[in-house]
Coordinates of C-alpha atoms in Angstrom, one line a residue:
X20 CA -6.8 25.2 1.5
X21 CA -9.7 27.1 3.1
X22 CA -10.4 23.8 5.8
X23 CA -6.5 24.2 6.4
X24 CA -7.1 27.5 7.1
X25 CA -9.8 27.6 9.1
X26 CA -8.5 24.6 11.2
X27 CA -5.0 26.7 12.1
X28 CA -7.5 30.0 12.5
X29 CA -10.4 28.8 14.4
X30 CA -10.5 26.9 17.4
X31 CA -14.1 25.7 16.4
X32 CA -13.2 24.4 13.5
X33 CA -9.7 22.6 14.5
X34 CA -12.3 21.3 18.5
X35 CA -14.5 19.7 15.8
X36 CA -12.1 17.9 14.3
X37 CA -10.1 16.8 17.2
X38 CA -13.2 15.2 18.6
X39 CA -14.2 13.3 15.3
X40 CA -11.1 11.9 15.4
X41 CA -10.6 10.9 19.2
X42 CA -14.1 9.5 19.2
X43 CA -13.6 7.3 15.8
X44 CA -10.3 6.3 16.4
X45 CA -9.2 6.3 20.2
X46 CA -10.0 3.0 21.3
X47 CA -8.8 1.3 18.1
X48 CA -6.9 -2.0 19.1
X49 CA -5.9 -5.5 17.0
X50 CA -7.6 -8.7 18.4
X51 CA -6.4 -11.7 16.7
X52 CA -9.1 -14.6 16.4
X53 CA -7.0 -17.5 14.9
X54 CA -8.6 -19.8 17.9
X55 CA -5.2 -20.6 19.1
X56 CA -4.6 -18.2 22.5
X57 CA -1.2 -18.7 22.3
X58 CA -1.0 -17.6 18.5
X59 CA -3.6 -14.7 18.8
X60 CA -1.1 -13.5 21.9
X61 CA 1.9 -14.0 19.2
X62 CA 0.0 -12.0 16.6
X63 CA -1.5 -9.2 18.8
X64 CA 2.6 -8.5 19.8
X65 CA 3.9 -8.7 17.0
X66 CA 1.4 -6.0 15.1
X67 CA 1.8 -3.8 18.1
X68 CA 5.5 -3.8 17.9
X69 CA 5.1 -3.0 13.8
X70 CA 2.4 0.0 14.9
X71 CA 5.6 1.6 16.2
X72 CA 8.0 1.0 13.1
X73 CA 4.7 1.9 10.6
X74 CA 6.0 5.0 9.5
X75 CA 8.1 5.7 6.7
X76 CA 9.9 8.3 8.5
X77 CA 10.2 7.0 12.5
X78 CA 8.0 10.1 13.7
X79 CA 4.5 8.5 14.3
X80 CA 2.7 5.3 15.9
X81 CA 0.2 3.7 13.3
X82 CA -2.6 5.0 15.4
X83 CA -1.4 8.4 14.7
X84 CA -1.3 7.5 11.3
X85 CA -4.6 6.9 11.2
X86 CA -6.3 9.8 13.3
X87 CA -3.9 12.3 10.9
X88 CA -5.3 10.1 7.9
X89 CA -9.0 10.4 8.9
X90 CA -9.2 14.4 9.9
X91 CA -7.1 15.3 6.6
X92 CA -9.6 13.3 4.5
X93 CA -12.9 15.2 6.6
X94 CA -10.9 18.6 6.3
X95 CA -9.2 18.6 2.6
X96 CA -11.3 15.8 1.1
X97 CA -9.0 13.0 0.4
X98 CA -5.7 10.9 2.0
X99 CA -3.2 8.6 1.0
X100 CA -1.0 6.3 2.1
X101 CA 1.9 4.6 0.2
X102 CA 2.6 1.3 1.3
X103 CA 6.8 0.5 0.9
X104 CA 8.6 -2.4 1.8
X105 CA 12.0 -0.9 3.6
X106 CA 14.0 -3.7 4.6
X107 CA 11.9 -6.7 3.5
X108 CA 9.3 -5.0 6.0
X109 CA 5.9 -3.2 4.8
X110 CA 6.1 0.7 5.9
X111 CA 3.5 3.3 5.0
X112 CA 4.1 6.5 3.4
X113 CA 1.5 8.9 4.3
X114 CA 0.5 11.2 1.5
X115 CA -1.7 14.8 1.7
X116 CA -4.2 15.7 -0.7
X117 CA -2.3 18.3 -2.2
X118 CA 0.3 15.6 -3.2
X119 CA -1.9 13.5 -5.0
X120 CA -1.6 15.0 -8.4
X121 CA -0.3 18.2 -9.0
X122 CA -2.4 21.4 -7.8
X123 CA -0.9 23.6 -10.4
X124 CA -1.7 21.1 -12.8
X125 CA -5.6 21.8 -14.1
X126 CA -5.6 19.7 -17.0
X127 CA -7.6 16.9 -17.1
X128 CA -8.8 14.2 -19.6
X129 CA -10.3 11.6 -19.7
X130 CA -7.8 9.6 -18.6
X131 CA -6.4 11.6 -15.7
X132 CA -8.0 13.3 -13.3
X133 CA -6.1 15.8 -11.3
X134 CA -3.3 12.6 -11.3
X135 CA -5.3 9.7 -10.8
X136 CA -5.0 8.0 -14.0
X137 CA -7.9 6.1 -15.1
X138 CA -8.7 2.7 -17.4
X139 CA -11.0 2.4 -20.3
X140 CA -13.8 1.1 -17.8
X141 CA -13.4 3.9 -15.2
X142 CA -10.9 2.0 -13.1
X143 CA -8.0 3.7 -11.4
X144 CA -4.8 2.2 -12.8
X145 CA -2.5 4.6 -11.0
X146 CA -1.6 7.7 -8.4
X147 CA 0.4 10.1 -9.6
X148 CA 2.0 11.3 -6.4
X149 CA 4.2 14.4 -5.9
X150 CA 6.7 16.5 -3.6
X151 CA 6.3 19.7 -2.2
X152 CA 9.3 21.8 -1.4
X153 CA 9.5 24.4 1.6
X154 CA 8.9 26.8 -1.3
X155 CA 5.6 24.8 -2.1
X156 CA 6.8 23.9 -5.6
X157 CA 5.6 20.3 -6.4
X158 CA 7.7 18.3 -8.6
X159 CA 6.3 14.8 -9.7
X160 CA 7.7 11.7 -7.0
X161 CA 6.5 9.3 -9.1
X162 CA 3.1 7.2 -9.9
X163 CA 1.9 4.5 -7.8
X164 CA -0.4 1.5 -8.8
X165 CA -3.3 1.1 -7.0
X166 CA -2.8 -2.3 -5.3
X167 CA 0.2 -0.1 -3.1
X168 CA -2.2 3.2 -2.6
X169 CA -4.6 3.3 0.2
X170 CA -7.1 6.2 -1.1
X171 CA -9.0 7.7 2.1
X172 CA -11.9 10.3 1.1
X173 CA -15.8 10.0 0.8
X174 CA -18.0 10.2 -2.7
X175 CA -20.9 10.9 -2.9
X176 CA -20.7 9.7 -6.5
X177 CA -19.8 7.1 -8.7
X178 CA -18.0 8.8 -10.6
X179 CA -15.8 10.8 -8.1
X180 CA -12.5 10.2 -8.0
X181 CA -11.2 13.0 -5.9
X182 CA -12.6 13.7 -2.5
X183 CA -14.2 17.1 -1.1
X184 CA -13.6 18.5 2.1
X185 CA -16.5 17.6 4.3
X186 CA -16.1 21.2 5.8
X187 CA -17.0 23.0 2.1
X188 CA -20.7 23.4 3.5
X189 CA -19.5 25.1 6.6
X190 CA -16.5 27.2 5.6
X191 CA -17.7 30.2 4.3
X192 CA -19.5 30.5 7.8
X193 CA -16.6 29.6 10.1
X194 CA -14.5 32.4 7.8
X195 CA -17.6 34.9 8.6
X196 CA -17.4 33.8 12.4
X197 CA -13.6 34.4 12.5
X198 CA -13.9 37.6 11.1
X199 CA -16.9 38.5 12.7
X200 CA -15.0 37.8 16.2
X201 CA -11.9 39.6 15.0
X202 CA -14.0 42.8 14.7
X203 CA -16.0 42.2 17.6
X204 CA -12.5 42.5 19.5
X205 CA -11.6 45.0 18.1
X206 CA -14.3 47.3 18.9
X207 CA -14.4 46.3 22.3
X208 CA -10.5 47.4 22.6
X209 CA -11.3 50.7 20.7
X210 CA -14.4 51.0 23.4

């Protein structure tokens, strides 16, 4: 909630990760290499026309998908995206952290965590995925296996199943620096 914050608040913050994503993902293109020109040609087409039917809900290009996908998992720690067949075709679901288990639920065991539910061997055998009304009350959507759950975040251990914001380190400074600069301006306006 603090990178979200921060993000909305300071320009630094949201600059930062407008550039991460423009510089990892801008140029991203599909090159089919079957060997057959005429076939890579067919190929190429066809997954461009898809990129603009690859959201569930008509509003973004797959690209999008993926820049929106990449600075959520550096700013909250963790993506995810739902892959649905609508119509005998293969649409993806995009899905925030705070959706992927309940926030309000704290419990854990050792066979859930935070709504990734886990196997005797440590293997995730399901997403438990949520919705969040304009009130921000979450009410379970439903779980998801994870051969249909595309799980973006970064550990930095094995036995990390939820992701961290990359920002942690820097947020308490960027909420100093906000504030800092608030009362900055104001005592120039008092002056």
């Amino acid at each position: 909630w603090e990178g979200r914050a921060m993000e909305e608040k300071l320009c630094l913050v949201n600059g930062i990760l407008e550039r991460v994503t423009q510089y990892v993902c801008q140029n991203m293109e599909y090159h089919a290499s079957t060997g057959d020109a005429k076939a890579d040609k067919a190929y190429e087409e066809d997954f461009h026309e898809w990129c603009g039917r690859a959201d569930i809900t008509g509003r973004h290009r797959f690209g999008d998908l993926v820049k929106l996908g990449l600075r959520a998992a550096i700013r909250d720690g963790e993506y995810g995206f739902v892959e649905r067949m609508v119509n005998g075709e293969l649409r993806l679901q995009s899905i925030t952290a705070d959706r992927i288990g309940s926030p309000n639920d704290h419990m854990q065991d050792e066979n859930n965590i935070g709504g990734i539910k886990i196997g005797k061997m440590g293997e995730v055998i399901g997403y438990e995925i949520y919705k969040r009304s304009l009130n921000s009350q979450y009410t379970k959507e439903g779980e998801v296996s994870p051969d249909k759950f595309i799980h973006l975040f970064f550990p930095t251990s094995v036995d990390q199943y939820h992701g961290v914001s990359k920002l942690a380190p820097a947020l308490p400074h960027a909420k100093d620096l906000y504030e800092l600069l608030g009362y900055e301006k104001i005592a120039v306006k008092f002056a």
